[in-house]
Amino acid sequence: MTLGMAARNAHEYGPLVGRTDELESLRQAFEELDRGSPGAVALVGEPGIGKTRLLDELAVRAEQRRYLVLSGSASELERDLPFSAFVDALDEYLESLDSSHLLALDGDVRAELAHVFPSLSPLAGRRRVALQHERYRSHRAVRALLELLADQAPLVLVLDDFHWADSASVELFGALLRRPPGAAVLLALALRPRPPSERLAAALDSAQRAGAMSRLELGTLSADESRELLGGTVTAVDASVLYEESGGNPFYLEQLARSLDRAGEVSSASTISLAGVPAVVLASLSRELSLLSQPGRLLLDGAAVAGDPFEPELAAAAAATPEAAAIDVLDELLQVDLIRSTDVPRRFRFRHPLVRRAVYETTAGAWRLGAHERCAEALAARGASAMARAHHVERSARDGDLDAVAVLREAGDAAARLAPASAAQWFGGALRLLPETAPREERVALLLARADSLAATGRFVESRAGLLECLEIVRRDAEEWRVRVTTACAAVEHLLGLQSEAHQHLTTALAELGDAQSAEAVELMIELSLDGFHAGDFEAMRIWAGRAVAAATPLGDEALLAAALSVRAWGGAMAGAGEQAQTHCDEATELVDQLSDDEVARRLNTLAHLVGADVWLDRYSAATRHARRALEICRRTGQGEEFPLVVQMLGVSLWVLGKPLEAEELFDGAVEAARLTGNVQNLAWNLFNRSLAALAAGDLDVALATAEESFELEGDMEPGPIRTATAAVLASALLEAGQSDRSVDLLLTRVGGEEGLRHIGGGWCARFLEVLTRALLATGRRSDAERAAAATQACAETVSLPTAEGMANLAAAALAFDAGEPTTALERALAAATAFESAEALWDAARARELAGRALAQAGDSDRAAVELERAATAFDSFGSLRYRDRAERELGKIGRRIHRRTRPGNTNGHGIDTLTARELQVAQLVVDRRTNPEIAAQLFLSNKTVESHLRNIFRKMDVASRVELARVVERTMRPASAQQR
């Protein structure tokens, strides 16, 4: 919305009456914007209460401050159009920008935006866009866009009637609330108190609790305010009557006043029925509509079908009226204020959504079908996309119309990645229209597509129902289809916690196969192995994988054999068969590395399961290599099924290898993805992995928050490795935070101690047994700690893995150090460091070196203690684990060693700006140049997370609290140097 448009709208509404408290809240939001802080405000109230009027007042006052104001709205009848609220607000403005303005954004960001905003579609190029599981990348792209738009002046983004927002808009808005733009951006929306979207309601509640959004409840006007609103247009007696009839609702009040102006009295007879709207108001609206000319009413009917906002040409097509005649009739509708112009040429809106709804509902049903059909034809003639036509096609097509089925399916395919809820609706529409005579495979394909889209939005029960319908349709002899449907159904059932049902479907399908040694049988055996993982039965996992390998070997299908070998290696690792699993992993790796990407793409779960085996077998470098290859193939082929597992395993490998900041960024995306899908298991899994990465990075607050949230979700899950890990990871974070009593309670009571930790599987059990050992020592329970340390040693001997051996040595070293036996503590800590380093578990190795240094200090050997502590501090510093670096340096201070940390080459003892590294100085100078975090990341080829980490370090070193303060200090410091050079 431009300055002129906002002012014009406010003028049309007349002066704002009342709302003093609300305006004060908006003024405070503007003050935060002026300080460079983002914000969000929700105006909440019943229909007609004045939300839109207050939004327009907000826009006028924002424009008076020279803010950029962009506004749009959602529409009740277009809730299937992806991102419609944001497109309405931003698209025309983006089209008006010089193309060079967006060059500050990364190319991948521009490509994502091209799939959200039609005006930016030329920017798509040939860049690959993110998978459905990565649709959070589009949300991040929009966030970066908003930051760019707010670069010169604060941005106010107004979103009206957001209770009608489509699912993609709701997801995007929720993402912007969770991670607000890093710039002066105010999100202002209006909605009703009970939005139909549960996800929107949850996002609003969460943001309000977190203090990320202000909620302003709009009540009715008082009698005095109502008289002020009516002004001198009615008598005092009439004003009192209208106030009583309207209940103080501004829209109802004004509508009744219109009726009074025409008829001199308020009638209750109405031809319109809208739930919740007083009959007397509907009667007034009915009378207003009845006064239109026949051509005027016909065009208004067509406009109600065409959309809100609407173009006169499309409204004319819906009304079957010549365009030239429609343009003439528009003036009548504008004069009586049923429609209003917008800031976009040749685009108009209804005076109020209730007016549009009333007009739409009063059209004849048969005529409405034809109007939607005419809209669809007009859009097709323009060359509009399938998504633009699908809205009208779905509402007008006849059963058996194969052309309509094709349009809806094309629209569903196009929307599936970024707007799976819309895709599910369109796939469902195609299914309703599909004739009974259509091939079964076509119906099954549509059911599968719809089930996948439903699952992507967390509607797992509906997804399962569609897959069960598929199983009823698929012929017994169509084995490839039957296996595909069965495995998809089992995957959804695992997400629903229906483990026995999933197992039953898989075993039944296997028993019904004509050939128990076929490729289809192998696929089912692989799925049954994974079924064992979900049930926490690792021996069953190993046995089914072994059967899959035996069945696949004689078939001559190397890709299938590789898939079976990979899951066998993972199953063996989970079951603790370390040495045998290593051999199986070698076999799988050798074969997988020989396969081309195209061959692997046929069975992408091969790499996913191999990555799982790598992580459980201490092959972290191999895990990162295989995971990155898997993600590359996922994105190239558009296959996202294995994405969650691969990302989790890659993130774990990264922090173990000493790259916790990179792991944090990866898990941030994975957590966002899991929130979007509503997948409780994946969300819990990603949250506790995010916690582990945060612990490694030293971000204790984040580690505790994510672990707590993960633990809170465990009640919704079946017993198994994920449920056990949620409590174990929280216990780890609590121990680091000094809450050893609660840590012990979780590990013993909720997990079940040494025995319960076995549910985690393989050598990872040893990691949490070592945590239990230290927690017990911290609470003074030495005998219990000794038992936990013995269990750690037993686990290490069973799995024969370096990290488990290292954990056993760490646990023993902790016992010895606690007992005042530094020689033994040193010996075991150094043994732990050696074991960790052999597996490239560099973060754990640094932890072991720190303990070795403390043991040497306890023994009085300061020189050797300094060597080990400095090695640990240097390692932690290179990881970005500043908390642990500082802890190691404090230990150095205790033995009288000064810290000489290296900054830029040739400068080791500076202070202020001299303490910044070369990279930190680059970041600081770009802050002076008013670059946003995404712009800094793009220019320096860094991730946003890395830029954020650099800024945290810079703020601490420079003793500043904001970007503005940093810029002032840097400018003040650098200017004299520049002058001296001149």
Phi, psi and omega in degrees: 000131179275172180301314181297321182292317180297316180296320180295317178298316180298322179295319180298325180282341185086179182295146178287132181252133178069211176063033181298314182295319181295319179295325177295321177296321179292323177299319179294324177296322178295322179297321176296321177299317180298334177275002178088009183265139175285166178198172178211141179221136179244124174265118189242131179183168181290165178304135176083001188283348177112019181296314181296319179299319180290325175298320178294323177295319176301316181296317180299313182292326177294318180292328175297334176272004181068030170281158170274124181242124177234133185225150176205180179210157172271163183227137186301321186268358180239040185282001178259357182273115187300134175059025189301320181296317181286323177297317179299323183281323194248334195297312182297321179295318180297323179295331182281345183285148171295136185301333181292340183296331184268000182292343177292342179275147177300149181302321178293325177295316179297323179295320178295317180297328180296338179265359176256314186251119182304324183294341181260007184305328177297342182281352185299319181056215179251013180291143177285137176261165187292162178285170177303320178292345181251024183294348172299338178295326175293322178296319178295324179296318178295321177300315179297322178297315179298321178297321179294317180295332180270011185293320184268328181206154178305147180248132173246117180255113185259127181231106184268157177050042187289349175296339178264009185298144175292164186299322181294321177295321179296316178299316180296315180297318177300320179295322180290332175286319181291320179230085184299157176302147179273049182201177181282083180235124176251122174266118181238119182230157176238138180202165179278163186296331184237078181298142182292341181272117177297325181293321178294315179300318180294320180295319180294316180298316181296318180294322180292319179296324182278357181076016181270355182210141174262139180244119181249113180273121180266122178261183180284163177281152173284171178300317180296318179294324178296317178296323178296319179297319181287336179063219182265017184282340181225162177285167179297322180295313179297321180299321178295318179296314181296322179298315179297317182291324184274341184069017180083011177279119187302316181295315179299319181298313181292324179295318178294324178296323176301315180296320181295321179299325184275321190247346181080357177203164181260123179258154178252001179282127185222144173260003182247143177229112177231124183303134175086350181262130182303142182302322183294326177290318179296324178296320178298316180294320178302315181295319179300317180291327183292341182276354179289153171292163180298316176296325179295316180293323180296316179293323178297320176299316179297322179296321180298327178281321185295324178140176178218103008286168181226158173258140183300328180295319180287324176297320178296319178298317179298321182275357183057042180245139177302143184300319182298318179292324181296320180299320179295320183290334180306322182300322179298315182293326177289321183295323180272004173065029172279330174232161180223150178286162176241180179282355178261125180304142177061033175222134187226157178235155170289152181304323180205145178306328179295328177293314179300315181297319180298316179297314182298315184292334182270357174285151179291141185301315181294319179298322181297320177302312180296324180295316177297321179296318179294324175298316180298319180294319179296319179294321178297320179296330177283348186083024181294156181292164177298325180295321180293327181276332188302323180305317181276324179299315182299329183270358186225343188290153179268151175303136179086000181283099185292330177295319178294320177302317181296320179296314182294322179292319177298318178296318178297317178298320182291327184270345191302326185287311186259337183224067185298332178295317176295320179300316180300320180295317182287322174298320177297320177297319178297321179296321180295327182273341185297127181292153180298335182278356181295150179303144181302323183299326180292318178294319180297319180298319178292319178297319178295317180297317180295317180299320179295318179293321178297317180296327181292344178250011177084009180267067188290325180296315178294322179299315180297320180300319178294322180290324175296323175296321176302314182299328178289331186274320187296133180291151180298329184273352177273071191295322181297315177295319184295319178295319181298316181291319182297315181293324177295319180295317180296322179298317179292321179296325175297321179293330179275358182078015180267067186295317182294322179295319179298314180299319181296317179298318182291314181292324177296315179298321179294319181293331184275353179293142179290330181234111183286355179246020183275172176298322179297323178295319179298317180299319178293323177295321176298317178295325177292329174296316177293329175301323176295323177298312182298327180277354183074017179258085187288334177291319176296322177302315181292319183294313180297323178295321177298320177295322179296318179296316181298321181285329183280330187305313183282356186279341178077012178260101187294324179295319178292318179296321178298321179297318180291319179297321182295314182289331176294319178297318180293316179300317179296320179296317179295324182282353177090009179275069191305302185295316179295320180295325178299317178298315179296324180291322176300315180298315181295316182297315180302316182288316182298319181294339178277339182283145174285164178299324179295322178291318179295324182298335178294328180221076187291341177297343177303308181292322180300315181287328176293322176297319176301316178296318180302315183293319182282351180247019176066027179255066192288323177295318176296322179299316180295321179295312181293322181294316180295323176296317180299316181295322178298316180291321176306311185287326181290323184262351181078013179271122183244001186300323184267358185304312184301314181295317182297316181296318180299314182291324177295315180299317178299314181300321184295313183288328177296323180282002178091026178235060185293328180294320176294321178295319179302314181297319180297316181288332174302315177294319180295322177295316177301318180297317181294324177297321182294323182277345183071020182274104186296318181297312180295322179296313179299317181297313181293324180294316181287331173290324175298322178296316179297319178295320178295321176300316180295327179280346183086011178274080189294321180298315179294319180301316180292316183296315182288323178293320178298314181296319178299316181295323180296336180277344189296337179295340180269005185244154174287154176303141181164189185297323183291315180298319178295318184294328181301317180286322182294320180291320177298319178299322178297316180294319180296320179297317179295330180276001179087009180260065187293326180299313180292326178299313179297318181300317179297313185291327181271316186276309184278324181273322183100022175067212185301319182291317181296327181293345178295340179295342179287329173091145173056210184287345180292340174301322182297326180301316184277338171293324176294322175298316179299320179300311181292323180295319179294320176298319182295336179261008176079018182257073188294317182298320176294323178296322178297320178294321178294319178296322177296322178294325177296317178296318180297319178298316181298319180292328180289314188272339178054053180236144184301316183292324177295320176298318178298319179295321178298319178292322177297318179298317179294322178296320179297320178297315182294318179297319179296327181275000181075034179246076188296328181297312178294319180299317179297313182302313183287326179292319178293323176297321178297315181300318180297315180297314180297316182296329178293335178259006184062026174276074193290326180294316178294325179297319178296322178297319179293321179296321178298317179294323177299319178297319179294323178295318178295321177296320178297327179278355178088008180266081187294323183296310180291326178299318181298321180299311182292318180294322178293323175299317180295314182297318179297318179296312180299322179296319180291333178281343190084012181271073191292328179301315183283327174300313181297323179295317178296323180290329175295323177295323175296320178299326181294333180259016172082019180261129177280150182265123176243078182280135180285133172249244176281153180306133177085003182221103185244348186233029181280181174214163185066231183295337180292342181277351182285140172290170179301317180293319179296324178294321176301314180299315182298319181293327177289329173297319177300325179280010178065031176280141175281167178304313179300323179293319177297316180300316182294318183291324183261004181057046178243168172275158177301321181297320179294321177298316179300319179295317177301317181295322177300315179296319182295315179302317181294314182293323183270353180058049176236164185241356183209166178294321180299314180296320178299314181300319180297315182295316181295316179299317181295324183282321187278333185300314179301323179297318180296317180297322181294322179296320180294000000 
